[in-house]
Amino acid sequence: MGRRLADSSTRARLAAPDEGIGADELALATRNHGLPLEALRYDVTPPGLHYVLTHYDIPYVASNAPWQLKIGGRVRRRLRLDVPTLRAFAQVTTRVTLECAGNGRALLSPRPVSQPWLVEAVGTADWTGVPLKLLLAEAGVESDAVDVVFTGADHGVERGVEQDYQRALPVDVAMGCESEVLVAYEMNGAPLPPQHGYPIRLIVPGWYGMAHVKWLREITVIDQRFTGFQQAVNYRMRQDSGEAGEPVTRIVPRALLVPPGFPDFMSRSRVVRPGRVPLEGRAWSGKAPLARVEVSTDAGHSWHDAELDPDQGRRWAWRRWCFHWTATPGDYLLSARATDADGNTQPLDQPWNRGGFAVNLVQRVPVLCLEADE
Amino acid sequence: MGRRLADSSTRARLAAPDEGIGADELALATRNHGLPLEALRYDVTPPGLHYVLTHYDIPYVASNAPWQLKIGGRVRRRLRLDVPTLRAFAQVTTRVTLECAGNGRALLSPRPVSQPWLVEAVGTADWTGVPLKLLLAEAGVESDAVDVVFTGADHGVERGVEQDYQRALPVDVAMGCESEVLVAYEMNGAPLPPQHGYPIRLIVPGWYGMAHVKWLREITVIDQRFTGFQQAVNYRMRQDSGEAGEPVTRIVPRALLVPPGFPDFMSRSRVVRPGRVPLEGRAWSGKAPLARVEVSTDAGHSWHDAELDPDQGRRWAWRRWCFHWTATPGDYLLSARATDADGNTQPLDQPWNRGGFAVNLVQRVPVLCLEADE
């Protein structure tokens, strides 16, 4: 009697109180990786420092191997497009800040057992590709279209369900009613790295990472709501496992600091010397344009407006902010808080959900300011 | 009364029995990252998939900002070399497999609390630069030289000691008696990425990663043994904290498998279907040329020789191996084991040391082979 697939797959669970990170979470943390926070200094994240989250394996695709994107379902003309054909369409480049929907998960209590992000699952890149609406227009979407399903080449099992990674967008979102959705073939002016979806991926500016399907091989227009695992089971905001829950969609506001001074290797706490300590960081929101960033140097008791760099028309990219702090000897907790034009902001006390999604608790950076002579 | 630097810095410690990975280890695991094991398929690791371990912060160096490498100490001529000058020297490209000295640490029991690697802290790149011996010849090393000290621009505190990252090589190793040591300015034909040492770093083929000083800004020839923190305190093989310990130097043998089939998202255990399952992976040793790779599909009870690809004269790069496995339904633990020409091999039962260095326990990959009809 062989064991069945469903028996071998890990169920969703919550960590016990004070349960440390387990071997399974560690195995995810060592292969997926975040942005080292000092790299928030770059407008565009250098290759290799952008966060990466892969559900299954990174598919092996040899350089310039043939690749076909199929477009089908409720369309008038089925299409099969190779990469040179995609490159022949009108080309758009957009700077986009991408964040994992699970960013901040490991800060929750109880902790949902999954990829254990702290705050660093973010990055910004210039993505170049063809607007999805041009491809859908070429195929001719039928009037009864409801959802557009995107299928990647990554294959695995999750909570007992064997699957290709699949996600859908409502047809109006796919057509660009919120932001220009791209079928992208370049990241920062070069072919996509393997871990970012080589040769092609979806880019949905403003949405969490789960929507940006990598290693894209099929687009299927359907006349009903998509009920695949990553849409109806995963990526839902729930208190209890029995609930249908609300779908995770657009990125809630967040500000992060470039940690000032220098770190202790093990604790990552920061050390500065007395005097002017320039603070800077990045802030973003996928919900509405960013309106304000505030800084606190006293663990969130008082807040001061930071100076925001102009957005330069880059609605979907993070914005730099800065603040001048004069440090005197002592212990500090530094924080920054972003608020968008719709009034969405970051909590000091994080509401909990059992998937650990859309967590945007205010970051707290412990800093020791030494005596002047030390 | 301010707190002192020494009070704010974390001490070395061992985890308690069954203590999960803590917040400090997780903060390291989310910023440093390993090679996703499926990327063992590539001869040369694609940028961004190579392992990264940074003790402190990645220094921010703007593209083409001025950078000077100083060479001094027990030399006849002090030198200050900028990057264009380094590029004017004879240029060498070497394919090198780099591994972190702490790879495997999190598999030890008790676990030394530090960067919690499993098996994935490895990668292979083509490094281009000037042989260090040419620079030392230009400077003229005095006859009383003992060690050559390399100083990076990365700055932090570690166990209470504020420091720039510094490591030394014995002068004969620096002069290339074991392998050609490079001052490298290119990785895979492009300028170094920030996290790999932009603009210049040391490459010491065959040695663990701690020797390959990144963001290299100073080379100092001294007439005694170097006793800096990363040489005399860290990176020593010890049973007790009071011992001087043996220095960590060259890479012990290791073989890793490309995990076959497809993964379960959370457990990372693998699923295959019955029939021929090609197994492949990479193996390397910095101690002596690789001699043999064996594979076990029964948890290490029996071993079979794998087929090794030719080394193509690339002594310091990993070598591909392959093995044909015919899977039948059931549960398996797959392993591979490397042995070098000096008879160094991998243990099934890992000797312990309190830094968690040079751990090369045989990898065990759990695999479920489904029934044919599932």
XYZ file of C-alpha atoms in Angstrom:
748
model
C 0.000 0.000 0.000
C 1.600 3.239 -1.152
C 1.033 6.494 0.636
C -1.197 8.938 -1.175
C -0.264 12.435 -2.259
C -2.680 13.992 0.197
C -1.017 12.193 3.124
C 2.425 13.489 2.259
C 1.495 17.144 2.010
C 1.632 19.533 4.950
C -1.627 21.035 6.193
C -2.026 24.714 7.061
C -1.498 25.290 10.776
C -0.732 27.938 13.370
C 2.423 27.796 15.479
C 1.961 27.148 19.189
C 2.657 30.082 21.533
C 6.451 30.599 21.721
C 7.061 27.871 19.134
C 10.290 28.813 17.319
C 10.598 28.724 13.554
C 10.518 25.070 12.487
C 12.591 23.067 10.014
C 9.947 23.465 7.285
C 9.762 27.253 7.660
C 13.576 27.425 7.735
C 13.820 25.426 4.503
C 11.599 28.062 2.863
C 13.533 30.961 4.423
C 16.892 29.669 3.149
C 15.696 29.371 -0.465
C 13.366 32.364 -0.756
C 14.903 35.639 0.243
C 14.104 39.214 1.101
C 15.618 42.582 0.325
C 18.528 43.343 2.670
C 17.097 46.541 4.137
C 20.194 48.652 3.377
C 19.320 48.059 -0.300
C 16.301 50.355 0.178
C 18.869 53.026 -0.792
C 18.521 52.075 -4.464
C 15.667 53.481 -6.587
C 15.759 50.273 -8.601
C 16.734 47.164 -6.658
C 19.952 45.606 -8.014
C 19.456 42.117 -9.491
C 19.695 39.460 -6.812
C 18.564 41.769 -4.002
C 14.888 41.891 -5.063
C 12.743 39.582 -2.933
C 11.932 36.144 -4.347
C 9.132 33.758 -3.377
C 8.666 30.571 -5.377
C 5.878 28.174 -4.386
C 7.431 25.109 -6.022
C 10.672 24.855 -8.024
C 12.100 27.453 -10.376
C 11.453 25.796 -13.780
C 14.623 25.122 -15.749
C 14.358 26.934 -19.097
C 17.517 27.026 -21.208
C 18.423 30.421 -22.634
C 16.474 31.047 -25.856
C 14.708 27.672 -25.607
C 11.383 27.739 -27.503
C 8.507 29.005 -25.364
C 4.880 29.424 -26.303
C 2.231 31.491 -24.601
C -1.216 30.122 -25.392
C -4.267 32.363 -25.198
C -7.618 30.597 -25.243
C -10.966 30.022 -23.571
C -13.707 32.584 -24.210
C -11.910 34.325 -27.078
C -12.705 34.542 -30.773
C -9.192 33.581 -31.910
C -6.905 31.231 -30.008
C -3.319 32.438 -30.112
C 0.092 30.844 -29.675
C 2.743 33.487 -29.250
C 6.486 32.949 -28.972
C 8.795 35.476 -27.316
C 9.950 37.185 -30.556
C 6.275 37.690 -31.458
C 5.560 39.199 -28.036
C 8.529 41.528 -28.544
C 7.037 42.720 -31.841
C 4.001 44.204 -30.037
C 4.079 47.753 -28.626
C 6.439 47.762 -25.668
C 5.880 49.446 -22.301
C 8.306 49.843 -19.375
C 6.890 50.461 -15.900
C 8.709 50.823 -12.587
C 6.837 48.634 -10.104
C 7.296 47.895 -6.415
C 6.448 44.252 -5.800
C 5.667 42.916 -2.333
C 4.818 39.414 -1.178
C 1.303 39.068 0.240
C 2.859 37.208 3.177
C 5.326 39.968 4.077
C 5.245 40.465 7.870
C 3.692 37.052 8.545
C 6.319 35.928 11.079
C 5.480 38.958 13.253
C 1.947 37.673 13.898
C 1.003 35.857 17.055
C -0.057 33.111 16.713
C 2.174 32.745 13.664
C 0.698 31.088 10.568
C 3.223 28.391 9.575
C 4.384 29.253 6.045
C 7.178 31.343 4.495
C 8.294 33.297 7.602
C 8.794 36.847 6.325
C 9.588 39.682 8.691
C 9.362 42.971 6.697
C 11.759 42.504 3.784
C 9.713 40.768 1.056
C 9.785 43.706 -1.343
C 11.742 45.086 -4.300
C 11.423 47.529 -7.193
C 12.276 46.922 -10.835
C 11.684 48.335 -14.302
C 9.557 45.759 -16.100
C 9.281 45.798 -19.880
C 6.673 43.938 -21.868
C 3.499 44.066 -23.898
C 0.285 45.390 -22.338
C -2.009 42.432 -21.657
C -4.962 44.337 -23.129
C -3.263 44.315 -26.564
C -2.971 40.523 -26.461
C -6.557 40.155 -25.262
C -7.731 42.513 -28.031
C -5.815 40.430 -30.579
C -7.562 37.303 -29.299
C -10.958 39.026 -29.027
C -12.511 38.529 -25.595
C -16.108 37.251 -25.675
C -18.759 39.396 -23.989
C -19.496 36.740 -21.348
C -15.903 36.826 -20.012
C -15.655 37.027 -16.207
C -12.107 36.073 -15.182
C -8.787 35.727 -16.970
C -6.739 32.768 -15.663
C -2.923 32.760 -15.818
C -1.017 29.471 -15.653
C 2.682 29.218 -14.865
C 5.095 26.372 -15.595
C 5.819 25.852 -11.893
C 4.327 22.610 -10.624
C 3.930 21.188 -7.144
C 1.632 20.052 -4.393
C 0.147 22.252 -1.712
C -2.118 21.012 1.084
C -2.661 17.799 -0.862
C -3.541 19.456 -4.177
C -1.200 18.790 -7.127
C -1.233 21.836 -9.366
C 0.420 24.183 -11.809
C 0.541 27.608 -10.218
C -2.583 29.465 -11.372
C -4.158 32.790 -10.522
C -6.906 34.853 -12.120
C -7.780 38.525 -12.498
C -11.282 39.923 -13.086
C -11.546 40.746 -16.778
C -11.723 44.524 -16.198
C -8.513 44.420 -14.110
C -6.833 42.313 -16.794
C -7.903 44.921 -19.377
C -6.149 47.615 -17.361
C -8.949 49.449 -15.496
C -6.672 49.891 -12.432
C -3.179 49.739 -13.866
C -1.560 48.603 -17.104
C -1.058 44.855 -16.721
C 2.032 43.642 -18.606
C 3.229 40.379 -20.056
C 6.850 41.175 -19.230
C 9.993 39.776 -20.823
C 12.612 42.157 -19.372
C 13.582 43.184 -15.851
C 15.810 46.257 -15.636
C 16.557 46.094 -19.359
C 17.723 42.460 -19.447
C 15.920 39.139 -19.965
C 14.150 37.986 -16.799
C 16.387 36.058 -14.390
C 15.188 32.438 -13.889
C 13.786 33.169 -10.425
C 11.764 36.120 -11.735
C 9.956 34.132 -14.416
C 12.210 33.600 -17.443
C 11.178 33.927 -20.216
C 7.861 35.724 -19.452
C 5.723 36.682 -16.471
C 2.722 38.774 -15.576
C 3.112 42.181 -13.903
C 0.020 43.628 -12.188
C 1.128 47.006 -10.779
C -0.269 47.670 -7.303
C -1.152 44.045 -6.532
C 0.651 41.690 -4.181
C 3.133 39.253 -5.702
C 0.789 36.242 -5.949
C -0.960 37.914 -8.930
C 2.245 38.345 -10.976
C 2.344 34.797 -12.388
C 5.882 33.763 -13.403
C 6.958 31.360 -16.197
C 3.654 32.266 -17.865
C 2.542 29.697 -20.410
C -1.237 30.014 -20.691
C -3.917 32.710 -20.497
C -7.488 31.417 -20.397
C -10.574 33.615 -20.471
C -13.481 32.011 -18.560
C -17.159 32.884 -18.120
C -17.276 32.360 -14.355
C -15.254 33.135 -11.265
C -12.023 31.118 -11.085
C -11.985 28.698 -8.153
C -8.430 27.300 -8.344
C -6.424 26.602 -5.190
C -4.407 29.844 -5.183
C -7.602 31.885 -5.666
C -10.265 30.214 -3.533
C -8.219 28.339 -0.896
C -4.964 30.294 -0.566
C -4.603 34.095 -0.481
C -7.845 34.805 1.403
C -8.229 36.983 4.505
C -9.808 34.697 7.118
C -10.145 34.454 10.872
C -11.241 30.791 10.790
C -10.338 28.098 8.307
C -14.012 27.444 7.497
C -14.673 30.937 6.126
C -14.690 31.775 2.400
C -12.766 34.935 3.311
C -12.018 38.061 1.317
C -9.500 37.800 -1.543
C -6.046 39.335 -1.125
C -5.620 41.889 -3.916
C -3.808 45.254 -3.748
C -0.867 46.243 -1.573
C -1.642 48.082 1.666
C 0.654 51.000 2.602
C 4.054 50.417 4.145
C 7.149 52.485 4.942
C 10.537 50.963 5.716
C 13.710 52.554 7.050
C 17.216 52.024 5.809
C 18.587 50.870 9.171
C 20.935 53.678 10.328
C 24.506 53.296 11.563
C 25.964 49.797 11.615
C 24.599 46.440 12.760
C 25.410 43.857 15.355
C 25.961 40.689 13.315
C 23.637 38.455 15.290
C 20.879 40.684 16.650
C 20.799 43.025 13.623
C 20.185 45.838 16.132
C 21.834 49.101 15.105
C 24.563 51.266 16.584
C 25.009 55.010 15.935
C 27.156 57.755 17.451
C 25.724 61.024 18.823
C 24.911 63.853 16.423
C 22.989 64.194 13.173
C 21.847 60.841 11.865
C 20.118 61.155 8.496
C 17.210 58.728 8.281
C 15.843 57.601 4.947
C 13.707 54.889 3.502
C 10.994 54.008 1.014
C 7.214 53.967 1.200
C 4.485 52.691 -1.095
C 0.812 51.782 -1.396
C -1.007 49.814 -4.086
C -4.362 51.061 -2.838
C -4.029 54.800 -3.547
C -1.209 57.288 -4.160
C 1.083 57.794 -1.198
C 0.149 60.912 0.799
C 2.379 61.037 3.860
C 5.260 59.399 5.709
C 5.818 60.019 9.413
C 8.778 59.066 11.565
C 8.945 58.237 15.257
C 12.147 57.954 17.282
C 10.366 57.128 20.548
C 8.668 53.800 19.871
C 5.599 55.372 18.289
C 4.709 57.837 21.054
C 5.270 60.907 18.876
C 5.364 61.262 15.098
C 6.941 63.806 12.760
C 6.420 64.320 9.039
C 9.229 63.038 6.841
C 10.134 64.730 3.576
C 8.824 62.780 0.571
C 10.686 62.823 -2.746
C 8.499 63.740 -5.762
C 6.811 60.752 -7.369
C 8.078 61.628 -10.881
C 4.928 60.138 -12.359
C 5.842 56.668 -11.146
C 2.586 55.754 -9.469
C 3.466 52.080 -8.940
C 6.982 52.508 -7.554
C 7.995 53.198 -3.987
C 9.012 56.748 -3.034
C 12.060 57.788 -1.084
C 11.603 59.751 2.122
C 14.084 61.332 4.523
C 14.177 62.794 8.012
C 16.940 64.436 10.040
C 17.399 62.923 13.472
C 19.799 64.236 16.084
C 20.777 61.281 18.234
C 21.881 61.523 21.862
C 23.188 58.559 23.872
C 20.542 55.995 24.765
C 18.284 53.260 23.400
C 15.706 53.982 20.718
C 13.031 52.294 18.685
C 12.745 53.971 15.278
C 9.648 53.665 13.121
C 8.179 55.046 9.925
C 4.509 55.019 8.923
C 2.975 55.475 5.478
C -0.503 56.841 4.733
C -2.108 56.951 1.294
C -4.569 59.378 -0.310
C -7.512 57.154 0.680
C -6.476 57.340 4.336
C -5.138 53.775 4.466
C -2.302 53.644 6.955
C -0.216 51.225 9.028
C -1.300 49.845 12.387
C 0.696 49.941 15.617
C -1.346 46.928 16.702
C -1.706 44.485 13.813
C -5.111 42.894 13.073
C -4.613 39.147 12.723
C -5.614 36.790 9.904
C -4.830 33.096 9.691
C -2.984 33.215 6.360
C -0.729 36.017 7.549
C -1.553 38.205 4.531
C -1.384 41.991 4.029
C 0.381 42.506 7.361
C 1.718 46.073 7.468
C 2.532 46.550 11.134
C 4.778 49.581 11.666
C 8.454 48.530 11.517
C 10.473 48.939 14.739
C 14.237 49.301 14.447
C 16.176 49.067 17.740
C 19.061 51.551 17.798
C 21.726 52.108 20.442
C 23.340 55.551 20.413
C 26.748 55.250 22.083
C 28.389 57.833 24.328
C 30.466 60.311 22.307
C 33.751 58.845 23.550
C 32.944 55.217 22.897
C 24.587 56.279 31.904
C 24.556 54.996 28.358
C 24.740 51.346 27.515
C 28.072 50.189 26.156
C 28.646 48.583 22.795
C 29.655 45.325 24.423
C 26.337 45.104 26.298
C 24.279 45.492 23.152
C 25.974 42.789 21.154
C 24.840 39.197 21.142
C 27.171 36.573 22.581
C 27.854 33.228 20.893
C 25.575 30.522 22.280
C 24.140 27.100 21.573
C 20.418 26.556 21.142
C 18.662 24.536 23.842
C 17.488 21.027 22.873
C 14.411 21.377 20.625
C 14.697 25.168 20.626
C 13.225 26.378 17.322
C 14.969 28.928 15.143
C 14.787 32.265 16.957
C 13.971 35.787 15.785
C 17.673 36.672 15.429
C 18.467 33.615 13.298
C 15.349 34.284 11.206
C 16.435 37.890 10.583
C 19.703 36.527 9.178
C 17.931 33.834 7.133
C 15.580 36.332 5.472
C 18.425 38.628 4.332
C 21.137 36.103 3.469
C 20.080 33.415 1.079
C 21.059 30.078 -0.319
C 21.009 28.454 -3.726
C 17.551 27.028 -4.491
C 18.644 23.422 -5.007
C 16.984 23.059 -8.422
C 19.545 25.674 -9.580
C 22.258 23.011 -9.192
C 21.265 22.261 -12.813
C 23.294 25.243 -14.026
C 27.083 24.946 -14.576
C 27.360 28.620 -13.645
C 24.839 29.849 -11.095
C 22.587 32.582 -12.544
C 23.007 35.978 -10.835
C 20.795 36.243 -7.783
C 20.721 32.483 -7.145
C 24.316 32.262 -5.840
C 24.420 32.100 -2.033
C 25.071 35.342 -0.158
C 26.305 35.829 3.399
C 27.051 39.356 4.620
C 28.251 39.832 8.186
C 27.168 43.482 8.445
C 25.540 45.682 5.792
C 26.212 45.608 2.072
C 28.185 48.869 1.618
C 26.516 51.342 -0.700
C 28.911 52.120 -3.554
C 27.498 54.142 -6.449
C 28.256 52.773 -9.910
C 31.721 53.958 -11.034
C 32.283 55.874 -7.774
C 36.018 56.303 -7.095
C 37.495 53.345 -5.210
C 41.048 52.837 -4.067
C 42.763 49.644 -3.055
C 45.709 50.405 -0.776
C 48.592 47.949 -0.491
C 50.949 48.519 2.413
C 52.682 47.124 5.474
C 55.836 45.057 4.941
C 56.280 46.033 1.284
C 58.935 48.071 -0.472
C 56.440 50.305 -2.321
C 53.048 51.295 -0.993
C 50.441 51.269 -3.728
C 47.077 52.927 -4.270
C 45.260 51.311 -7.159
C 41.940 52.361 -8.657
C 39.753 49.967 -10.617
C 40.908 51.059 -14.106
C 44.504 50.460 -12.970
C 43.586 46.992 -11.695
C 41.981 46.274 -15.053
C 45.225 47.206 -16.817
C 47.061 44.268 -15.192
C 47.036 40.797 -16.747
C 43.529 39.394 -16.394
C 42.539 35.875 -15.341
C 39.102 34.237 -15.296
C 38.531 31.222 -13.033
C 35.368 29.222 -12.426
C 35.075 28.807 -8.675
C 32.575 27.063 -6.406
C 32.134 29.132 -3.268
C 30.625 27.691 -0.099
C 29.918 29.330 3.248
C 31.957 27.877 6.128
C 28.693 27.694 8.099
C 26.818 25.640 5.496
C 24.972 22.818 7.303
C 25.127 24.530 10.705
C 21.386 24.298 11.402
C 21.567 20.494 11.086
C 23.827 20.226 14.160
C 22.510 19.306 17.576
C 22.944 21.303 19.722
C 22.674 24.043 17.091
C 25.168 26.924 17.241
C 23.043 30.089 17.102
C 24.154 31.995 13.989
C 23.172 32.093 10.304
C 21.041 28.906 10.147
C 22.090 27.258 6.892
C 20.815 23.833 5.932
C 22.792 22.661 2.829
C 22.275 25.427 0.263
C 25.034 27.993 0.985
C 26.885 27.406 -2.282
C 27.193 28.740 -5.812
C 29.535 28.754 -8.807
C 30.647 31.739 -10.859
C 33.296 32.816 -13.341
C 35.427 35.387 -11.519
C 37.673 37.738 -13.478
C 40.454 39.807 -11.976
C 44.142 40.299 -11.471
C 46.235 37.605 -9.754
C 47.091 38.821 -6.268
C 50.702 37.712 -6.737
C 51.151 40.316 -9.484
C 50.016 43.100 -7.150
C 52.224 41.792 -4.341
C 55.181 41.589 -6.750
C 54.498 45.185 -7.809
C 54.549 46.255 -4.168
C 57.573 44.076 -3.325
C 56.898 41.862 -0.302
C 59.596 42.055 2.395
C 61.334 38.807 3.333
C 59.922 38.864 6.886
C 56.307 38.761 5.667
C 54.115 36.199 7.481
C 50.461 37.017 6.776
C 48.617 39.181 4.245
C 45.592 40.944 5.773
C 42.579 41.902 3.665
C 40.194 44.632 4.872
C 36.695 45.134 3.500
C 34.489 48.224 3.649
C 31.797 46.366 5.624
C 31.626 47.591 9.208
C 29.769 46.306 12.240
C 29.928 44.834 15.690
C 30.198 41.159 16.530
C 30.297 39.747 20.064
C 31.069 43.232 21.356
C 33.911 43.971 18.936
C 33.419 46.887 16.524
C 35.318 46.097 13.336
C 35.793 46.334 9.619
C 35.605 42.822 8.209
C 39.190 41.524 8.034
C 40.755 38.197 7.197
C 44.322 37.102 6.448
C 46.046 34.461 4.339
C 49.522 33.037 4.991
C 51.892 34.756 2.575
C 52.559 31.592 0.546
C 48.815 31.026 0.046
C 48.420 34.688 -0.965
C 51.247 34.203 -3.495
C 49.327 31.323 -5.052
C 51.017 28.168 -3.743
C 47.642 26.367 -3.556
C 45.506 28.188 -6.106
C 45.663 31.475 -7.995
C 44.208 34.077 -5.627
C 42.421 36.868 -7.526
C 41.492 40.454 -6.843
C 38.280 40.144 -8.837
C 36.249 42.903 -10.489
C 33.881 40.814 -12.619
C 31.437 38.007 -11.875
C 30.179 36.114 -14.917
C 31.506 38.808 -17.257
C 29.806 41.765 -15.569
C 30.825 44.133 -12.751
C 30.320 42.534 -9.335
C 26.769 42.880 -7.960
C 26.681 44.934 -4.717
C 26.128 41.853 -2.548
C 29.128 40.083 -4.091
C 31.598 42.877 -3.304
C 31.272 45.714 -5.816
C 33.658 47.032 -7.008
C 36.362 44.491 -5.980
C 36.725 41.395 -3.832
C 39.163 38.624 -3.105
C 38.705 35.142 -4.588
C 40.636 32.289 -2.937
C 39.736 29.156 -4.950
C 39.177 26.127 -2.732
C 38.674 28.068 0.514
C 35.426 28.662 2.357
C 33.667 31.988 1.776
C 35.041 33.832 4.825
C 38.433 34.138 3.055
C 37.017 35.854 -0.062
C 36.900 39.378 1.417
C 34.319 41.576 -0.353
C 34.399 45.377 -0.889
C 38.173 45.050 -0.634
C 39.872 48.328 0.223
C 43.179 47.430 1.870
C 45.865 44.738 1.662
C 48.441 44.826 4.456
C 51.477 42.575 4.648
C 52.472 41.860 8.266
C 55.433 40.114 9.905
C 53.432 38.045 12.380
C 50.274 35.942 12.483
C 47.089 38.015 12.146
C 44.961 37.915 15.298
C 41.870 39.855 14.196
C 38.380 38.762 15.303
C 37.454 36.840 12.143
C 40.774 34.961 12.268
C 41.439 34.203 15.931
C 37.944 34.320 17.492
C 35.548 33.412 14.675
C 36.047 30.665 12.080
C 37.866 28.205 14.387
C 37.006 24.537 14.884
C 36.411 24.149 18.637
C 34.621 21.835 21.016
C 34.735 24.317 23.913
C 34.726 28.096 23.808
C 38.017 28.289 25.742
C 40.074 26.468 23.083
C 42.241 28.248 20.524
C 40.892 25.794 17.957
C 42.037 24.949 14.449
C 41.445 27.560 11.710
C 38.745 26.926 9.117
C 40.444 26.953 5.690
C 39.627 24.808 2.676
C 36.280 23.327 1.638
C 35.589 19.727 2.654
C 33.880 17.493 0.052
C 30.153 17.666 -0.528
C 27.659 16.335 -3.078
C 24.144 17.707 -3.477
C 21.190 16.389 -5.465
C 18.871 18.365 -7.671
C 15.707 17.341 -5.823
C 13.793 15.069 -8.253
C 10.133 15.351 -9.234
C 8.139 18.195 -7.716
C 7.890 19.593 -4.194
C 5.285 19.982 -1.530
C 5.216 23.730 -0.909
C 5.566 23.572 2.848
C 7.591 20.450 3.628
C 9.791 20.675 0.508
C 9.563 16.854 0.381
C 9.515 15.531 -3.160
C 6.963 13.592 -5.196
C 7.782 11.386 -8.214
C 5.826 8.885 -10.313
C 6.998 5.288 -10.900
C 9.565 4.608 -13.615
C 12.944 6.007 -14.585
C 13.829 9.049 -12.520
C 17.100 10.609 -13.637
C 19.050 11.864 -10.639
C 21.703 14.533 -11.008
C 23.608 16.996 -8.927
C 26.950 18.622 -8.269
C 29.936 17.691 -6.122
C 33.092 19.517 -5.085
C 36.062 19.544 -2.722
C 38.526 22.320 -1.960
C 40.891 19.854 -0.301
C 41.814 17.667 -3.289
C 40.400 16.858 -6.717
C 37.063 15.085 -6.651
C 37.445 11.321 -7.066
C 34.027 9.736 -6.653
C 30.328 10.371 -6.114
C 28.028 7.655 -4.789
C 24.250 7.621 -4.575
C 21.957 5.889 -2.114
C 18.208 5.496 -2.527
C 17.724 3.585 0.722
C 18.734 6.068 3.425
C 22.430 5.276 3.177
C 22.245 1.480 3.574
C 23.621 0.773 0.108
C 25.654 2.971 -2.242
C 26.160 2.988 -6.017
C 28.683 4.891 -8.096
C 27.297 7.871 -9.961
C 28.669 8.947 -13.327
C 30.908 12.015 -13.015
C 31.175 14.538 -15.852
C 34.770 15.328 -16.915
C 36.349 18.183 -14.976
C 37.371 20.096 -18.147
C 40.399 21.425 -16.318
C 38.239 23.404 -13.904
C 39.789 22.244 -10.663
C 37.965 24.784 -8.467
C 34.459 24.361 -9.860
C 31.884 21.777 -8.880
C 31.333 18.801 -11.189
C 28.045 17.449 -12.436
C 27.135 13.845 -11.687
C 24.186 11.701 -12.722
C 22.572 8.393 -11.796
C 19.605 6.504 -13.204
C 17.059 5.505 -10.606
C 14.009 3.386 -11.320
C 11.397 4.380 -8.765
C 8.623 2.104 -7.513
C 5.817 3.260 -5.194
C 6.925 3.977 -1.643
C 8.891 6.339 0.577
C 12.599 6.973 0.034
C 15.487 8.929 1.429
C 17.902 9.821 -1.368
C 21.525 10.754 -0.695
C 24.729 11.482 -2.561
C 28.249 11.331 -1.133
C 31.447 12.880 -2.490
C 34.987 11.601 -1.928
C 38.150 13.382 -3.035
C 41.553 12.097 -4.176
C 42.940 12.427 -0.639
C 40.190 10.162 0.703
C 38.250 12.967 2.379
C 34.568 12.084 2.303
C 31.211 12.982 3.886
C 29.997 11.581 7.198
C 26.670 9.877 7.835
C 27.091 10.915 11.464
C 28.388 14.484 11.660
C 31.204 15.367 14.097
C 30.141 18.444 16.056
C 31.945 21.768 16.561
C 30.601 24.773 18.419
C 30.889 27.258 15.533
C 29.036 24.959 13.167
C 31.802 25.107 10.543
C 32.766 22.711 7.743
C 29.664 20.575 8.292
C 29.316 18.190 5.339
C 26.801 15.651 6.601
C 25.364 13.598 3.741
C 22.196 15.273 2.370
C 18.935 13.344 2.789
C 16.088 14.113 0.403
C 12.701 12.595 1.330
C 10.859 11.379 -1.784
C 7.405 9.856 -2.130
C 6.870 7.718 -5.232
C 3.130 7.611 -5.958
C 1.165 4.653 -7.270
C 1.120 4.604 -11.077
C -2.567 5.583 -11.214
C -2.384 8.491 -8.798
